[in-house]
Amino acid sequence: MRDIVLALFKCGKITEAEQEIANAKRTTKYMLELLFDDKNCNNYEWSEYKFKQGENYFVLDVNTGAVHVVDELVYDILDDDKLKNKKDILNDLKGKYDEEELSEAYDEIQELAEEGILYSEDQYEEIAHQSMDDRDYIKAICLNVIHGCNLRCKYCFAEEGEYHGRRALMSYEVGKKALDFLIANSGSRHNLEVDFFGGEPLMNWQVVKDLVAYGREQEKLHDKNFRFTLTTNGVLLNDEIMEFCNKEMANVVLSIDGRKEVHDKMRPFRNGKGSYDLIVPKFQKFAELRHQDKYYVRGTFTHYNTDFAADVLHLADLGFKQISVEPVVAPPTEDYAIREEDLPVIFEQYDILAREMIKREKEGRGFNFFHFMIDLTGGPCVYKRLSGCGSGTEYLAVTPWGDFYPCHQFVGQEDFCLGNVYEGVKKTETVNEFKKCNVYSKKECSQCFARFYCSGGCAANSYNFTGKINDVYEIGCKMQQKRIECALMIKAALAED
């Protein structure tokens, strides 16, 4: 028997029968069980996606999440949408492979298809629409505690933190109202999330501390648990703030773009001076105080540093273990915007980074890169994989004066103002439009192998590039697809050991 499936990641618990089938047809180095946390793991249409990454050949059964690492013969037999006729396969490949080997491999593939491990169908569409209709609670808010910033980052979507409007500080009273609204509209949910954002939230630090204290009081009264997070550029970071965050913040995001020359070019002070030298020692200390966990150094790469793998590795060499460096999202009119012609270089950089991460992990000096972190043993529930972040439905952003927006990237676009902390959500028709956003409401997503990994992408990016929240940002899609391929390669390479 051929070693067809070297790795099988399955949606739902693997049954004893499926385990026996898999064992009979392969020598496996590892098996991980859950891709979706959902017992009703059914089926639909466009089925297989195959690709070569590094030295491995991969086949992803899109609808079950089963990932197969195969040899070249099996790779050549398999097609993306359906299993071809055996006679045609033998005829097409007889010059490359032994006919007996081809026949044996084909028969085993056919058995796997009959068992639903390959070429499975997809029946998630009905679940997707039902889950959106039932979503009548809020579980997370982003508090823009300040519209203003002490840096002048050139790519800032919030225009120096002012969001196309005026500089402002959130008052304690407005923040309390926002937390009260979250509690009152969270239904039976126990765990609630609050992100302190800006601008630069440390410029309104006392209000942040006061709101955390208020939240801790209220969670006891209402049987809730607040998960507070903070995003900061680090300029005002000090020992007192670090100590408070290490006690109260479940996660902190530390903004740094990588190499000094890259960071200082895009993230200067208003006087043009770079901020790298000021923040790096603080961030290194903060990361160590958090035991290299529950934080991210988060950077942005642009058209000017498409060699961004060097920035990721620079951050790793500084000692950071939790790293995210993301592509800028900007109109094509901006000189720093990612362009279609940048993609070949960007794809090569992801390959370089993936190979280096494998090497460093095997040497005992590995680190996490956010965009390569695919959890094949658990991960988000099926509803989250179908609908994404929940912007405009489960998640809202709050301005300093208390207005609600679908997320922080919509703040300042008045057509998307949903209500406020005093009157609640008023623009229900807009909320209903966000409820309709899922991987089946977008043609491109419904036909994409990555749909259950990216969950349909970002509504704000879609709107900014197409004028619709229910469309796709094509350049972003292509980068996401490449990252998934690299992530699966890393999983396979490390599993070999």
PDB file of N, CA and C in Angstrom, residues 1-4 25 71 73-79 82-93 97-114 118-119:
ATOM      1  N   MET A   1       0.851  -1.208   0.000  1.00  0.00           N
ATOM      2  CA  MET A   1       0.000   0.000   0.000  1.00  0.00           C
ATOM      3  C   MET A   1       0.885   1.256   0.000  1.00  0.00           C
ATOM      4  N   ARG A   2       0.432   2.266  -0.697  1.00  0.00           N
ATOM      5  CA  ARG A   2       1.198   3.509  -0.763  1.00  0.00           C
ATOM      6  C   ARG A   2       0.978   4.334   0.503  1.00  0.00           C
ATOM      7  N   ASP A   3       1.982   5.137   0.855  1.00  0.00           N
ATOM      8  CA  ASP A   3       1.846   6.039   1.993  1.00  0.00           C
ATOM      9  C   ASP A   3       1.168   7.321   1.503  1.00  0.00           C
ATOM     10  N   ILE A   4      -0.156   7.259   1.331  1.00  0.00           N
ATOM     11  CA  ILE A   4      -0.852   8.386   0.716  1.00  0.00           C
ATOM     12  C   ILE A   4      -0.945   9.584   1.648  1.00  0.00           C
ATOM     13  N   LYS A  25      -3.840   3.045   5.002  1.00  0.00           N
ATOM     14  CA  LYS A  25      -3.358   3.608   3.749  1.00  0.00           C
ATOM     15  C   LYS A  25      -2.146   4.502   3.901  1.00  0.00           C
ATOM     16  N   ASP A  71       2.903  12.213  -1.959  1.00  0.00           N
ATOM     17  CA  ASP A  71       4.048  12.168  -2.869  1.00  0.00           C
ATOM     18  C   ASP A  71       3.633  12.750  -4.220  1.00  0.00           C
ATOM     19  N   LEU A  73       3.351  11.426  -7.160  1.00  0.00           N
ATOM     20  CA  LEU A  73       2.423  10.622  -7.938  1.00  0.00           C
ATOM     21  C   LEU A  73       0.981  10.926  -7.549  1.00  0.00           C
ATOM     22  N   VAL A  74       0.701  10.892  -6.260  1.00  0.00           N
ATOM     23  CA  VAL A  74      -0.654  11.180  -5.784  1.00  0.00           C
ATOM     24  C   VAL A  74      -1.039  12.615  -6.123  1.00  0.00           C
ATOM     25  N   TYR A  75      -0.105  13.530  -5.977  1.00  0.00           N
ATOM     26  CA  TYR A  75      -0.336  14.946  -6.301  1.00  0.00           C
ATOM     27  C   TYR A  75      -0.776  15.100  -7.752  1.00  0.00           C
ATOM     28  N   ASP A  76      -0.123  14.359  -8.644  1.00  0.00           N
ATOM     29  CA  ASP A  76      -0.466  14.462 -10.063  1.00  0.00           C
ATOM     30  C   ASP A  76      -1.826  13.838 -10.380  1.00  0.00           C
ATOM     31  N   ILE A  77      -2.205  12.821  -9.634  1.00  0.00           N
ATOM     32  CA  ILE A  77      -3.505  12.186  -9.872  1.00  0.00           C
ATOM     33  C   ILE A  77      -4.650  13.092  -9.460  1.00  0.00           C
ATOM     34  N   LEU A  78      -4.493  13.756  -8.313  1.00  0.00           N
ATOM     35  CA  LEU A  78      -5.590  14.554  -7.759  1.00  0.00           C
ATOM     36  C   LEU A  78      -5.821  15.825  -8.553  1.00  0.00           C
ATOM     37  N   ASP A  79      -7.104  16.190  -8.722  1.00  0.00           N
ATOM     38  CA  ASP A  79      -7.497  17.409  -9.383  1.00  0.00           C
ATOM     39  C   ASP A  79      -8.243  18.272  -8.369  1.00  0.00           C
ATOM     40  N   LYS A  82     -12.641  17.519  -8.938  1.00  0.00           N
ATOM     41  CA  LYS A  82     -13.217  16.180  -8.962  1.00  0.00           C
ATOM     42  C   LYS A  82     -12.132  15.165  -9.307  1.00  0.00           C
ATOM     43  N   LEU A  83     -12.375  13.919  -8.951  1.00  0.00           N
ATOM     44  CA  LEU A  83     -11.440  12.840  -9.277  1.00  0.00           C
ATOM     45  C   LEU A  83     -11.720  12.376 -10.695  1.00  0.00           C
ATOM     46  N   LYS A  84     -10.730  12.474 -11.541  1.00  0.00           N
ATOM     47  CA  LYS A  84     -10.906  12.095 -12.943  1.00  0.00           C
ATOM     48  C   LYS A  84     -11.142  10.591 -13.089  1.00  0.00           C
ATOM     49  N   ASN A  85     -11.635  10.235 -14.250  1.00  0.00           N
ATOM     50  CA  ASN A  85     -11.817   8.834 -14.608  1.00  0.00           C
ATOM     51  C   ASN A  85     -10.475   8.098 -14.565  1.00  0.00           C
ATOM     52  N   LYS A  86     -10.482   6.865 -14.016  1.00  0.00           N
ATOM     53  CA  LYS A  86      -9.245   6.114 -13.858  1.00  0.00           C
ATOM     54  C   LYS A  86      -8.557   5.876 -15.199  1.00  0.00           C
ATOM     55  N   LYS A  87      -9.326   5.559 -16.210  1.00  0.00           N
ATOM     56  CA  LYS A  87      -8.747   5.296 -17.532  1.00  0.00           C
ATOM     57  C   LYS A  87      -8.003   6.527 -18.045  1.00  0.00           C
ATOM     58  N   ASP A  88      -8.601   7.711 -17.835  1.00  0.00           N
ATOM     59  CA  ASP A  88      -7.962   8.945 -18.292  1.00  0.00           C
ATOM     60  C   ASP A  88      -6.679   9.221 -17.512  1.00  0.00           C
ATOM     61  N   ILE A  89      -6.708   8.965 -16.204  1.00  0.00           N
ATOM     62  CA  ILE A  89      -5.521   9.180 -15.373  1.00  0.00           C
ATOM     63  C   ILE A  89      -4.382   8.278 -15.843  1.00  0.00           C
ATOM     64  N   LEU A  90      -4.678   7.000 -16.044  1.00  0.00           N
ATOM     65  CA  LEU A  90      -3.641   6.056 -16.482  1.00  0.00           C
ATOM     66  C   LEU A  90      -3.067   6.472 -17.825  1.00  0.00           C
ATOM     67  N   ASN A  91      -3.918   6.957 -18.683  1.00  0.00           N
ATOM     68  CA  ASN A  91      -3.459   7.368 -20.007  1.00  0.00           C
ATOM     69  C   ASN A  91      -2.613   8.640 -19.933  1.00  0.00           C
ATOM     70  N   ASP A  92      -3.048   9.598 -19.093  1.00  0.00           N
ATOM     71  CA  ASP A  92      -2.334  10.873 -18.997  1.00  0.00           C
ATOM     72  C   ASP A  92      -0.963  10.735 -18.357  1.00  0.00           C
ATOM     73  N   LEU A  93      -0.834   9.816 -17.403  1.00  0.00           N
ATOM     74  CA  LEU A  93       0.403   9.747 -16.600  1.00  0.00           C
ATOM     75  C   LEU A  93       1.250   8.510 -16.870  1.00  0.00           C
ATOM     76  N   TYR A  97       4.845   7.471 -14.764  1.00  0.00           N
ATOM     77  CA  TYR A  97       4.818   6.545 -13.633  1.00  0.00           C
ATOM     78  C   TYR A  97       4.503   5.127 -14.106  1.00  0.00           C
ATOM     79  N   ASP A  98       4.873   4.166 -13.282  1.00  0.00           N
ATOM     80  CA  ASP A  98       4.533   2.763 -13.537  1.00  0.00           C
ATOM     81  C   ASP A  98       3.010   2.590 -13.453  1.00  0.00           C
ATOM     82  N   GLU A  99       2.437   1.861 -14.402  1.00  0.00           N
ATOM     83  CA  GLU A  99       0.990   1.723 -14.471  1.00  0.00           C
ATOM     84  C   GLU A  99       0.418   1.039 -13.237  1.00  0.00           C
ATOM     85  N   GLU A 100       1.121   0.055 -12.692  1.00  0.00           N
ATOM     86  CA  GLU A 100       0.622  -0.646 -11.509  1.00  0.00           C
ATOM     87  C   GLU A 100       0.588   0.296 -10.303  1.00  0.00           C
ATOM     88  N   GLU A 101       1.629   1.106 -10.182  1.00  0.00           N
ATOM     89  CA  GLU A 101       1.658   2.082  -9.080  1.00  0.00           C
ATOM     90  C   GLU A 101       0.515   3.083  -9.228  1.00  0.00           C
ATOM     91  N   LEU A 102       0.305   3.543 -10.436  1.00  0.00           N
ATOM     92  CA  LEU A 102      -0.784   4.480 -10.686  1.00  0.00           C
ATOM     93  C   LEU A 102      -2.129   3.880 -10.311  1.00  0.00           C
ATOM     94  N   SER A 103      -2.346   2.648 -10.713  1.00  0.00           N
ATOM     95  CA  SER A 103      -3.620   1.986 -10.454  1.00  0.00           C
ATOM     96  C   SER A 103      -3.855   1.810  -8.958  1.00  0.00           C
ATOM     97  N   GLU A 104      -2.812   1.392  -8.247  1.00  0.00           N
ATOM     98  CA  GLU A 104      -2.940   1.181  -6.795  1.00  0.00           C
ATOM     99  C   GLU A 104      -3.236   2.498  -6.079  1.00  0.00           C
ATOM    100  N   ALA A 105      -2.501   3.557  -6.446  1.00  0.00           N
ATOM    101  CA  ALA A 105      -2.709   4.845  -5.807  1.00  0.00           C
ATOM    102  C   ALA A 105      -4.108   5.382  -6.109  1.00  0.00           C
ATOM    103  N   TYR A 106      -4.552   5.225  -7.344  1.00  0.00           N
ATOM    104  CA  TYR A 106      -5.884   5.705  -7.717  1.00  0.00           C
ATOM    105  C   TYR A 106      -6.964   5.009  -6.899  1.00  0.00           C
ATOM    106  N   ASP A 107      -6.834   3.698  -6.729  1.00  0.00           N
ATOM    107  CA  ASP A 107      -7.847   2.952  -5.983  1.00  0.00           C
ATOM    108  C   ASP A 107      -7.920   3.422  -4.536  1.00  0.00           C
ATOM    109  N   GLU A 108      -6.773   3.707  -3.942  1.00  0.00           N
ATOM    110  CA  GLU A 108      -6.768   4.173  -2.552  1.00  0.00           C
ATOM    111  C   GLU A 108      -7.364   5.571  -2.436  1.00  0.00           C
ATOM    112  N   ILE A 109      -7.055   6.432  -3.401  1.00  0.00           N
ATOM    113  CA  ILE A 109      -7.649   7.770  -3.411  1.00  0.00           C
ATOM    114  C   ILE A 109      -9.168   7.680  -3.529  1.00  0.00           C
ATOM    115  N   GLN A 110      -9.624   6.783  -4.374  1.00  0.00           N
ATOM    116  CA  GLN A 110     -11.060   6.601  -4.566  1.00  0.00           C
ATOM    117  C   GLN A 110     -11.729   6.140  -3.276  1.00  0.00           C
ATOM    118  N   GLU A 111     -11.060   5.258  -2.533  1.00  0.00           N
ATOM    119  CA  GLU A 111     -11.608   4.811  -1.244  1.00  0.00           C
ATOM    120  C   GLU A 111     -11.711   5.972  -0.266  1.00  0.00           C
ATOM    121  N   LEU A 112     -10.670   6.803  -0.222  1.00  0.00           N
ATOM    122  CA  LEU A 112     -10.691   7.962   0.673  1.00  0.00           C
ATOM    123  C   LEU A 112     -11.810   8.930   0.289  1.00  0.00           C
ATOM    124  N   ALA A 113     -12.041   9.081  -1.007  1.00  0.00           N
ATOM    125  CA  ALA A 113     -13.125   9.944  -1.464  1.00  0.00           C
ATOM    126  C   ALA A 113     -14.476   9.384  -1.051  1.00  0.00           C
ATOM    127  N   GLU A 114     -14.637   8.080  -1.163  1.00  0.00           N
ATOM    128  CA  GLU A 114     -15.899   7.448  -0.782  1.00  0.00           C
ATOM    129  C   GLU A 114     -16.166   7.582   0.711  1.00  0.00           C
ATOM    130  N   LEU A 118     -11.544  12.732   1.189  1.00  0.00           N
ATOM    131  CA  LEU A 118     -11.184  13.530   0.024  1.00  0.00           C
ATOM    132  C   LEU A 118     -12.458  13.832  -0.773  1.00  0.00           C
ATOM    133  N   TYR A 119     -12.424  14.965  -1.485  1.00  0.00           N
ATOM    134  CA  TYR A 119     -13.551  15.376  -2.330  1.00  0.00           C
ATOM    135  C   TYR A 119     -14.874  15.405  -1.555  1.00  0.00           C
TER     136      TYR A 119
END
